[in-house]
Amino acid sequence: MSTPEPYLPAPSPALSQSDQDALTDLYVRGTPANTLRAYERDLLYVTAWKAARFGVPLDWPESEATALAFILDHARDLGDAAPEDVARQSAEMLIAQGLRKSLACPAPSTLDRRIASWLAFHRMKNLTSPFDAPQVKQARAKARRAAARPPAPKSQQPITRDVLEQLLSTCRGSRRDCRDRAILMLGWASGGRRRSEITGLMFEDVSLKEFDEKSLVWISLLETKTTTKGETPRLVLKGRAAQALAHWIEVGEIQDGPLFRPVSKADRVLTRRLSPDAIAQIVKRRAKLAGLPDGFASPHGLRSGFLTQAAMRLSLHRSMAQAQKYYDDVDIADNPATDLLG
C-alpha cells in the first residue's frame, strides 16, 4: 500500500493494515469533500513553494525558519520587490506553474487557509507544527493585520427575484433546462443554499409526500458549513420551486443516488454527481443567455439575493443568528420567507 497523502492519517505501527485502512476511510468520510479538495490544492501549493524557494521537498515536521519564510513571502506585495529578490523569484515560478495569480499580496484569508491546511497535515502525522511556535504565531498575526483589507463580496450582484426570473426565462424544455431551473429555484427559494449543499443532495434527501396535496417538497440537508450532522433542520420548497424540483426528478428519471447530475450534449442524464464548480458554470451560462454582463453574478448571489429579498438589511439585524431568534417559534412551512418566489 502506498504512503497516504499528508491530509490523511499517517501509518501507525500500533495498527494492523485493516485498522489503518479503516482509519483512513474514517478520515475521508468524516471530512467534507470541499475540505479534502482544499487540502489537495494547498498541499500542491506549499510543496511547489518550498521547491521554488529552497529547492528541497517538504520536511515533516517542517522547520520554524521555513514557516517564517512562508509567512514573509506572502505578507507583502512582491511586485515592488527587486528582480533578484528570492521571494519574488519563487512567486514568479509559482505563477508560471499556474499556482499563483500575481505578485500582489495574497488575501489574509488565503494565507490563513494554507497555513491551517499545513498545520492540519502535521496533526495527521502526530507531529508538532512550526506554526504553533510563539514567534511564528506572532508573525502570522502581524501579517494578518498588515494585509487587512475590506472583504470582497463573493458575488458582484445579489440574485434578487427579478434577476432570478431573468435566469429562469432561459430555461425552456430540455432536460438540461429542467435541471438548471430546479437548481436555481432550489438554491434560491430554500434560503440561499451553497454550491456544495446543492450538489451534495441525494434523492433520498427529498420527500414528495406532501407534493400532490399541498405542493410542498421537504429537503433534508445532511450538514452545512455552519451546522453539523443531526442539527440541520429540514427545508421546504413551495409552489413553483417545488414544482420545478418534482419535474426534474420526473424527467431526469431520478429514483436513487445523486439528485443533480450532468446532462450530456445529447440531453441524456448521466449517473454521476454534479460537481460544485458546475453550479458556477450554470449561473454564468444562464446569466449570459439572459443578456446580463459577464461576471454579473456567481452562485453566492443566490444566497445573498434571497437574504436581500427577505429584507434582512431593512430589518437592521446585525447577524443571521439575531434574526433567527424571531423565527424560532414559527413552523418553517409558515415562514413568510418561503413564499418569496410565489
mmCIF file of C-alpha atoms in Angstrom:
data_model
loop_
_atom_site.group_PDB
_atom_site.id
_atom_site.type_symbol
_atom_site.label_atom_id
_atom_site.label_comp_id
_atom_site.label_asym_id
_atom_site.label_seq_id
_atom_site.Cartn_x
_atom_site.Cartn_y
_atom_site.Cartn_z
ATOM 1 C CA MET A 1 0.000 0.000 0.000
ATOM 2 C CA SER A 2 1.367 3.449 -0.918
ATOM 3 C CA THR A 3 2.036 6.101 1.690
ATOM 4 C CA PRO A 4 -1.133 8.174 2.250
ATOM 5 C CA GLU A 5 -1.215 11.845 1.420
ATOM 6 C CA PRO A 6 -0.345 14.221 4.296
ATOM 7 C CA TYR A 7 -4.029 15.126 4.609
ATOM 8 C CA LEU A 8 -4.749 11.534 5.619
ATOM 9 C CA PRO A 9 -3.627 9.813 8.865
ATOM 10 C CA ALA A 10 -0.026 8.583 8.867
ATOM 11 C CA PRO A 11 0.651 4.842 9.200
ATOM 12 C CA SER A 12 0.886 3.724 12.811
ATOM 13 C CA PRO A 13 2.940 0.656 13.834
ATOM 14 C CA ALA A 14 0.359 0.034 16.560
ATOM 15 C CA LEU A 15 -2.368 -0.615 13.965
ATOM 16 C CA SER A 16 -2.921 -3.585 11.714
ATOM 17 C CA GLN A 17 -3.266 -2.913 7.994
ATOM 18 C CA SER A 18 -7.038 -3.404 8.184
ATOM 19 C CA ASP A 19 -7.318 -0.956 11.082
ATOM 20 C CA GLN A 20 -5.097 1.535 9.252
ATOM 21 C CA ASP A 21 -7.354 1.268 6.187
ATOM 22 C CA ALA A 22 -10.404 1.737 8.395
ATOM 23 C CA LEU A 23 -8.833 4.853 9.982
ATOM 24 C CA THR A 24 -8.057 6.331 6.571
ATOM 25 C CA ASP A 25 -11.605 5.614 5.425
ATOM 26 C CA LEU A 26 -12.927 7.274 8.577
ATOM 27 C CA TYR A 27 -10.926 10.436 7.859
ATOM 28 C CA VAL A 28 -12.210 10.550 4.274
ATOM 29 C CA ARG A 29 -15.840 10.001 5.278
ATOM 30 C CA GLY A 30 -15.566 12.385 8.222
ATOM 31 C CA THR A 31 -14.028 15.247 6.245
ATOM 32 C CA PRO A 32 -16.234 17.353 3.936
ATOM 33 C CA ALA A 33 -15.436 16.889 0.251
ATOM 34 C CA ASN A 34 -14.734 20.614 -0.102
ATOM 35 C CA THR A 35 -12.157 20.413 2.691
ATOM 36 C CA LEU A 36 -10.423 17.436 1.079
ATOM 37 C CA ARG A 37 -10.206 19.330 -2.210
ATOM 38 C CA ALA A 38 -8.804 22.370 -0.395
ATOM 39 C CA TYR A 39 -6.245 20.138 1.326
ATOM 40 C CA GLU A 40 -5.121 18.787 -2.052
ATOM 41 C CA ARG A 41 -4.760 22.268 -3.549
ATOM 42 C CA ASP A 42 -2.930 23.624 -0.520
ATOM 43 C CA LEU A 43 -0.579 20.642 -0.374
ATOM 44 C CA LEU A 44 0.280 21.171 -4.045
ATOM 45 C CA TYR A 45 0.898 24.861 -3.420
ATOM 46 C CA VAL A 46 3.122 24.602 -0.330
ATOM 47 C CA THR A 47 5.106 21.761 -1.905
ATOM 48 C CA ALA A 48 5.741 23.826 -5.043
ATOM 49 C CA TRP A 49 6.522 26.927 -2.981
ATOM 50 C CA LYS A 50 9.227 25.193 -0.921
ATOM 51 C CA ALA A 51 10.741 23.603 -4.007
ATOM 52 C CA ALA A 52 10.879 27.029 -5.698
ATOM 53 C CA ARG A 53 12.124 28.851 -2.591
ATOM 54 C CA PHE A 54 14.651 26.348 -1.214
ATOM 55 C CA GLY A 55 14.995 23.657 -3.871
ATOM 56 C CA VAL A 56 14.025 20.879 -1.458
ATOM 57 C CA PRO A 57 10.843 18.933 -0.615
ATOM 58 C CA LEU A 58 8.697 19.442 2.466
ATOM 59 C CA ASP A 59 10.036 18.247 5.814
ATOM 60 C CA TRP A 60 7.943 16.505 8.488
ATOM 61 C CA PRO A 61 7.952 18.287 10.829
ATOM 62 C CA GLU A 62 8.725 21.485 8.967
ATOM 63 C CA SER A 63 11.229 23.948 10.441
ATOM 64 C CA GLU A 64 10.260 27.249 12.041
ATOM 65 C CA ALA A 65 12.568 29.049 9.590
ATOM 66 C CA THR A 66 10.589 27.665 6.656
ATOM 67 C CA ALA A 67 7.305 28.577 8.301
ATOM 68 C CA LEU A 68 8.511 32.147 8.873
ATOM 69 C CA ALA A 69 9.755 32.415 5.281
ATOM 70 C CA PHE A 70 6.349 31.274 4.027
ATOM 71 C CA ILE A 71 4.597 33.975 6.056
ATOM 72 C CA LEU A 72 7.069 36.681 4.991
ATOM 73 C CA ASP A 73 6.819 35.738 1.314
ATOM 74 C CA HIS A 74 3.027 36.037 1.456
ATOM 75 C CA ALA A 75 2.764 39.157 3.611
ATOM 76 C CA ARG A 76 3.914 41.752 1.082
ATOM 77 C CA ASP A 77 3.364 42.896 -2.471
ATOM 78 C CA LEU A 78 6.183 41.294 -4.436
ATOM 79 C CA GLY A 79 5.522 43.499 -7.444
ATOM 80 C CA ASP A 80 7.567 46.140 -5.622
ATOM 81 C CA ALA A 81 10.417 43.725 -4.868
ATOM 82 C CA ALA A 82 13.718 43.725 -6.751
ATOM 83 C CA PRO A 83 14.044 41.181 -9.592
ATOM 84 C CA GLU A 84 16.715 39.303 -7.646
ATOM 85 C CA ASP A 85 14.525 39.018 -4.530
ATOM 86 C CA VAL A 86 14.225 35.286 -3.803
ATOM 87 C CA ALA A 87 10.602 35.659 -2.678
ATOM 88 C CA ARG A 88 9.718 37.343 -5.977
ATOM 89 C CA GLN A 89 11.573 34.739 -8.000
ATOM 90 C CA SER A 90 9.730 31.966 -6.167
ATOM 91 C CA ALA A 91 6.392 33.680 -6.765
ATOM 92 C CA GLU A 92 7.150 34.036 -10.475
ATOM 93 C CA MET A 93 7.840 30.296 -10.656
ATOM 94 C CA LEU A 94 4.500 29.594 -8.994
ATOM 95 C CA ILE A 95 2.754 31.934 -11.440
ATOM 96 C CA ALA A 96 4.383 30.068 -14.337
ATOM 97 C CA GLN A 97 3.005 26.812 -12.884
ATOM 98 C CA GLY A 98 -0.471 28.286 -12.613
ATOM 99 C CA LEU A 99 -0.458 28.050 -8.809
ATOM 100 C CA ARG A 100 -0.408 31.777 -8.127
ATOM 101 C CA LYS A 101 -2.273 34.538 -9.943
ATOM 102 C CA SER A 102 0.031 37.525 -9.465
ATOM 103 C CA LEU A 103 2.815 39.103 -7.431
ATOM 104 C CA ALA A 104 0.267 41.001 -5.362
ATOM 105 C CA CYS A 105 -0.004 40.262 -1.655
ATOM 106 C CA PRO A 106 -2.464 37.370 -1.238
ATOM 107 C CA ALA A 107 -5.611 37.943 0.789
ATOM 108 C CA PRO A 108 -5.131 37.214 4.525
ATOM 109 C CA SER A 109 -7.868 34.578 4.284
ATOM 110 C CA THR A 110 -5.892 32.728 1.599
ATOM 111 C CA LEU A 111 -2.744 32.736 3.716
ATOM 112 C CA ASP A 112 -4.725 31.632 6.770
ATOM 113 C CA ARG A 113 -6.279 28.726 4.881
ATOM 114 C CA ARG A 114 -2.959 27.452 3.532
ATOM 115 C CA ILE A 115 -1.347 27.673 6.949
ATOM 116 C CA ALA A 116 -4.342 25.927 8.531
ATOM 117 C CA SER A 117 -4.005 23.110 5.991
ATOM 118 C CA TRP A 118 -0.251 22.804 6.589
ATOM 119 C CA LEU A 119 -0.900 22.724 10.325
ATOM 120 C CA ALA A 120 -3.548 20.028 9.815
ATOM 121 C CA PHE A 121 -1.075 17.921 7.845
ATOM 122 C CA HIS A 122 1.251 17.943 10.868
ATOM 123 C CA ARG A 123 -1.564 16.921 13.198
ATOM 124 C CA MET A 124 -2.454 13.999 10.962
ATOM 125 C CA LYS A 125 1.150 12.833 11.218
ATOM 126 C CA ASN A 126 1.139 13.274 15.013
ATOM 127 C CA LEU A 127 3.798 15.971 14.647
ATOM 128 C CA THR A 128 4.202 19.387 16.224
ATOM 129 C CA SER A 129 3.614 22.147 13.708
ATOM 130 C CA PRO A 130 6.086 25.059 13.400
ATOM 131 C CA PHE A 131 3.081 27.343 13.012
ATOM 132 C CA ASP A 132 2.321 26.735 16.697
ATOM 133 C CA ALA A 133 5.676 28.242 17.765
ATOM 134 C CA PRO A 134 5.226 31.601 19.575
ATOM 135 C CA GLN A 135 7.362 33.641 17.169
ATOM 136 C CA VAL A 136 5.675 32.134 14.117
ATOM 137 C CA LYS A 137 2.203 32.701 15.573
ATOM 138 C CA GLN A 138 3.105 36.318 16.312
ATOM 139 C CA ALA A 139 4.450 36.852 12.784
ATOM 140 C CA ARG A 140 1.261 35.354 11.371
ATOM 141 C CA ALA A 141 -0.868 37.743 13.444
ATOM 142 C CA LYS A 142 1.221 40.721 12.307
ATOM 143 C CA ALA A 143 0.930 39.635 8.673
ATOM 144 C CA ARG A 144 -2.832 39.348 9.006
ATOM 145 C CA ARG A 145 -3.089 42.863 10.405
ATOM 146 C CA ALA A 146 -0.640 44.381 7.915
ATOM 147 C CA ALA A 147 -2.543 42.955 4.956
ATOM 148 C CA ALA A 148 -6.005 43.700 6.329
ATOM 149 C CA ARG A 149 -8.437 44.824 3.664
ATOM 150 C CA PRO A 150 -12.182 45.218 3.305
ATOM 151 C CA PRO A 151 -13.692 41.833 2.456
ATOM 152 C CA ALA A 152 -14.560 41.494 -1.192
ATOM 153 C CA PRO A 153 -18.140 40.439 -1.946
ATOM 154 C CA LYS A 154 -18.461 36.823 -3.058
ATOM 155 C CA SER A 155 -20.906 37.885 -5.738
ATOM 156 C CA GLN A 156 -20.883 41.225 -7.524
ATOM 157 C CA GLN A 157 -24.667 41.253 -7.657
ATOM 158 C CA PRO A 158 -27.225 39.546 -5.443
ATOM 159 C CA ILE A 159 -29.616 37.430 -7.475
ATOM 160 C CA THR A 160 -32.834 39.031 -6.302
ATOM 161 C CA ARG A 161 -36.167 37.788 -7.588
ATOM 162 C CA ASP A 162 -36.189 39.960 -10.701
ATOM 163 C CA VAL A 163 -32.715 38.718 -11.668
ATOM 164 C CA LEU A 164 -33.706 35.147 -10.874
ATOM 165 C CA GLU A 165 -36.719 35.466 -13.172
ATOM 166 C CA GLN A 166 -34.378 36.535 -15.979
ATOM 167 C CA LEU A 167 -32.235 33.447 -15.436
ATOM 168 C CA LEU A 168 -35.286 31.185 -15.274
ATOM 169 C CA SER A 169 -36.635 32.615 -18.528
ATOM 170 C CA THR A 170 -33.699 30.986 -20.336
ATOM 171 C CA CYS A 171 -34.738 27.526 -19.079
ATOM 172 C CA ARG A 172 -37.208 26.082 -21.576
ATOM 173 C CA GLY A 173 -37.913 22.427 -22.367
ATOM 174 C CA SER A 174 -34.772 20.268 -22.464
ATOM 175 C CA ARG A 175 -33.649 18.059 -19.601
ATOM 176 C CA ARG A 176 -30.718 20.414 -19.043
ATOM 177 C CA ASP A 177 -33.174 23.306 -18.818
ATOM 178 C CA CYS A 178 -35.324 21.395 -16.320
ATOM 179 C CA ARG A 179 -32.292 20.591 -14.201
ATOM 180 C CA ASP A 180 -30.987 24.157 -14.238
ATOM 181 C CA ARG A 181 -34.423 25.547 -13.393
ATOM 182 C CA ALA A 182 -34.686 23.191 -10.413
ATOM 183 C CA ILE A 183 -31.163 24.063 -9.235
ATOM 184 C CA LEU A 184 -31.746 27.806 -9.465
ATOM 185 C CA MET A 185 -35.117 27.648 -7.728
ATOM 186 C CA LEU A 186 -33.954 25.273 -5.003
ATOM 187 C CA GLY A 187 -30.748 27.232 -4.469
ATOM 188 C CA TRP A 188 -32.694 30.463 -4.062
ATOM 189 C CA ALA A 189 -36.070 29.559 -2.550
ATOM 190 C CA SER A 190 -34.780 27.181 0.139
ATOM 191 C CA GLY A 191 -32.955 30.040 1.837
ATOM 192 C CA GLY A 192 -29.943 30.521 -0.402
ATOM 193 C CA ARG A 193 -28.027 27.256 -0.489
ATOM 194 C CA ARG A 194 -24.300 26.904 -1.009
ATOM 195 C CA ARG A 195 -22.966 25.040 -4.061
ATOM 196 C CA SER A 196 -21.753 22.061 -2.048
ATOM 197 C CA GLU A 197 -25.121 21.798 -0.309
ATOM 198 C CA ILE A 198 -26.956 21.684 -3.637
ATOM 199 C CA THR A 199 -24.688 19.113 -5.281
ATOM 200 C CA GLY A 200 -24.479 17.041 -2.099
ATOM 201 C CA LEU A 201 -28.204 16.311 -2.120
ATOM 202 C CA MET A 202 -29.334 12.741 -2.730
ATOM 203 C CA PHE A 203 -32.710 11.561 -3.993
ATOM 204 C CA GLU A 204 -33.262 10.049 -0.540
ATOM 205 C CA ASP A 205 -32.960 13.563 0.971
ATOM 206 C CA VAL A 206 -36.145 14.693 -0.795
ATOM 207 C CA SER A 207 -39.680 13.957 0.411
ATOM 208 C CA LEU A 208 -42.566 14.345 -2.051
ATOM 209 C CA LYS A 209 -45.251 13.033 0.324
ATOM 210 C CA GLU A 210 -46.989 16.408 0.560
ATOM 211 C CA PHE A 211 -46.421 17.491 -3.021
ATOM 212 C CA ASP A 212 -49.691 16.339 -4.606
ATOM 213 C CA GLU A 213 -51.857 17.703 -1.804
ATOM 214 C CA LYS A 214 -50.012 20.848 -0.703
ATOM 215 C CA SER A 215 -47.334 21.480 -3.374
ATOM 216 C CA LEU A 216 -44.695 21.105 -0.686
ATOM 217 C CA VAL A 217 -41.342 19.372 -1.068
ATOM 218 C CA TRP A 218 -39.257 18.727 2.039
ATOM 219 C CA ILE A 219 -35.453 18.582 1.861
ATOM 220 C CA SER A 220 -33.079 17.158 4.439
ATOM 221 C CA LEU A 221 -29.542 18.551 4.334
ATOM 222 C CA LEU A 222 -27.003 16.202 5.899
ATOM 223 C CA GLU A 223 -24.902 19.109 7.146
ATOM 224 C CA THR A 224 -23.896 22.625 6.150
ATOM 225 C CA LYS A 225 -20.932 24.924 6.644
ATOM 226 C CA THR A 226 -22.489 26.193 9.873
ATOM 227 C CA THR A 227 -24.287 23.093 11.166
ATOM 228 C CA THR A 228 -23.285 19.511 11.887
ATOM 229 C CA LYS A 229 -24.986 16.200 11.209
ATOM 230 C CA GLY A 230 -28.270 15.934 13.055
ATOM 231 C CA GLU A 231 -28.504 19.675 13.701
ATOM 232 C CA THR A 232 -29.650 20.830 10.264
ATOM 233 C CA PRO A 233 -33.406 21.464 10.146
ATOM 234 C CA ARG A 234 -35.493 20.287 7.219
ATOM 235 C CA LEU A 235 -36.021 22.823 4.464
ATOM 236 C CA VAL A 236 -39.190 23.319 2.464
ATOM 237 C CA LEU A 237 -39.896 24.239 -1.140
ATOM 238 C CA LYS A 238 -43.321 25.584 -2.025
ATOM 239 C CA GLY A 239 -45.250 26.356 -5.200
ATOM 240 C CA ARG A 240 -43.140 26.955 -8.302
ATOM 241 C CA ALA A 241 -39.899 25.844 -6.682
ATOM 242 C CA ALA A 242 -41.450 22.583 -5.507
ATOM 243 C CA GLN A 243 -42.946 22.008 -8.953
ATOM 244 C CA ALA A 244 -39.591 22.639 -10.654
ATOM 245 C CA LEU A 245 -37.818 20.098 -8.457
ATOM 246 C CA ALA A 246 -40.556 17.483 -8.839
ATOM 247 C CA HIS A 247 -40.493 17.989 -12.610
ATOM 248 C CA TRP A 248 -36.712 17.490 -12.734
ATOM 249 C CA ILE A 249 -36.997 14.276 -10.719
ATOM 250 C CA GLU A 250 -39.603 13.053 -13.211
ATOM 251 C CA VAL A 251 -37.900 13.983 -16.496
ATOM 252 C CA GLY A 252 -34.470 13.057 -15.155
ATOM 253 C CA GLU A 253 -35.848 9.686 -14.020
ATOM 254 C CA ILE A 254 -34.112 10.152 -10.671
ATOM 255 C CA GLN A 255 -35.008 7.208 -8.468
ATOM 256 C CA ASP A 256 -31.934 6.994 -6.252
ATOM 257 C CA GLY A 257 -28.428 8.378 -5.879
ATOM 258 C CA PRO A 258 -27.373 11.993 -6.593
ATOM 259 C CA LEU A 259 -30.235 14.431 -7.060
ATOM 260 C CA PHE A 260 -28.444 16.696 -9.538
ATOM 261 C CA ARG A 261 -26.348 15.172 -12.321
ATOM 262 C CA PRO A 262 -24.572 16.189 -15.520
ATOM 263 C CA VAL A 263 -26.605 16.184 -18.727
ATOM 264 C CA SER A 264 -24.832 15.198 -21.941
ATOM 265 C CA LYS A 265 -24.910 17.190 -25.175
ATOM 266 C CA ALA A 266 -27.443 14.643 -26.386
ATOM 267 C CA ASP A 267 -29.650 15.671 -23.414
ATOM 268 C CA ARG A 268 -29.070 12.373 -21.619
ATOM 269 C CA VAL A 269 -28.925 12.420 -17.816
ATOM 270 C CA LEU A 270 -25.738 10.809 -16.519
ATOM 271 C CA THR A 271 -25.429 8.855 -13.297
ATOM 272 C CA ARG A 272 -22.609 10.675 -11.522
ATOM 273 C CA ARG A 273 -22.966 13.627 -9.163
ATOM 274 C CA LEU A 274 -22.797 17.181 -10.463
ATOM 275 C CA SER A 275 -19.686 18.966 -9.141
ATOM 276 C CA PRO A 276 -19.921 22.199 -7.098
ATOM 277 C CA ASP A 277 -17.953 24.014 -9.822
ATOM 278 C CA ALA A 278 -20.702 23.103 -12.286
ATOM 279 C CA ILE A 279 -23.143 25.303 -10.336
ATOM 280 C CA ALA A 280 -20.932 28.290 -11.089
ATOM 281 C CA GLN A 281 -20.947 27.383 -14.778
ATOM 282 C CA ILE A 282 -24.739 27.054 -14.750
ATOM 283 C CA VAL A 283 -25.210 30.502 -13.202
ATOM 284 C CA LYS A 284 -22.669 32.000 -15.618
ATOM 285 C CA ARG A 285 -24.319 30.372 -18.655
ATOM 286 C CA ARG A 286 -27.850 31.378 -17.651
ATOM 287 C CA ALA A 287 -26.732 34.955 -16.973
ATOM 288 C CA LYS A 288 -25.130 35.121 -20.420
ATOM 289 C CA LEU A 289 -28.254 33.715 -22.082
ATOM 290 C CA ALA A 290 -30.310 36.315 -20.201
ATOM 291 C CA GLY A 291 -28.151 39.082 -21.652
ATOM 292 C CA LEU A 292 -26.551 40.048 -18.346
ATOM 293 C CA PRO A 293 -22.955 41.377 -18.275
ATOM 294 C CA ASP A 294 -20.033 38.989 -17.861
ATOM 295 C CA GLY A 295 -19.302 38.305 -14.212
ATOM 296 C CA PHE A 296 -22.641 39.802 -13.192
ATOM 297 C CA ALA A 297 -23.349 37.129 -10.582
ATOM 298 C CA SER A 298 -21.973 33.965 -9.018
ATOM 299 C CA PRO A 299 -23.653 31.082 -7.163
ATOM 300 C CA HIS A 300 -23.267 33.029 -3.930
ATOM 301 C CA GLY A 301 -25.640 35.548 -5.489
ATOM 302 C CA LEU A 302 -28.446 33.036 -4.909
ATOM 303 C CA ARG A 303 -27.731 33.233 -1.187
ATOM 304 C CA SER A 304 -27.166 36.982 -0.983
ATOM 305 C CA GLY A 305 -30.141 37.601 -3.265
ATOM 306 C CA PHE A 306 -32.515 35.586 -1.128
ATOM 307 C CA LEU A 307 -31.353 37.342 2.038
ATOM 308 C CA THR A 308 -31.624 40.724 0.344
ATOM 309 C CA GLN A 309 -35.125 39.858 -0.836
ATOM 310 C CA ALA A 310 -36.022 38.767 2.659
ATOM 311 C CA ALA A 311 -35.275 42.353 3.761
ATOM 312 C CA MET A 312 -32.541 41.455 6.181
ATOM 313 C CA ARG A 313 -30.917 44.815 5.647
ATOM 314 C CA LEU A 314 -34.121 46.722 6.167
ATOM 315 C CA SER A 315 -34.761 44.846 9.413
ATOM 316 C CA LEU A 316 -31.408 46.204 10.690
ATOM 317 C CA HIS A 317 -30.447 42.829 12.163
ATOM 318 C CA ARG A 318 -26.704 42.634 12.708
ATOM 319 C CA SER A 319 -26.487 38.892 12.197
ATOM 320 C CA MET A 320 -28.463 35.932 10.929
ATOM 321 C CA ALA A 321 -28.316 34.440 14.426
ATOM 322 C CA GLN A 322 -30.026 37.524 15.828
ATOM 323 C CA ALA A 323 -32.740 37.422 13.186
ATOM 324 C CA GLN A 324 -33.262 33.713 13.733
ATOM 325 C CA LYS A 325 -34.476 34.382 17.278
ATOM 326 C CA TYR A 326 -37.608 35.950 15.826
ATOM 327 C CA TYR A 327 -38.464 32.817 13.840
ATOM 328 C CA ASP A 328 -37.698 30.094 16.379
ATOM 329 C CA ASP A 329 -41.373 29.612 17.138
ATOM 330 C CA VAL A 330 -42.579 29.740 13.555
ATOM 331 C CA ASP A 331 -43.004 26.500 11.623
ATOM 332 C CA ILE A 332 -40.736 26.691 8.591
ATOM 333 C CA ALA A 333 -43.608 25.975 6.187
ATOM 334 C CA ASP A 334 -45.423 29.046 7.572
ATOM 335 C CA ASN A 335 -42.363 31.304 7.450
ATOM 336 C CA PRO A 336 -43.214 34.170 5.033
ATOM 337 C CA ALA A 337 -39.723 33.922 3.534
ATOM 338 C CA THR A 338 -40.682 30.608 1.928
ATOM 339 C CA ASP A 339 -43.250 32.447 -0.236
ATOM 340 C CA LEU A 340 -40.813 34.933 -1.758
ATOM 341 C CA LEU A 341 -40.780 33.113 -5.088
ATOM 342 C CA GLY A 342 -44.535 32.709 -5.169
#
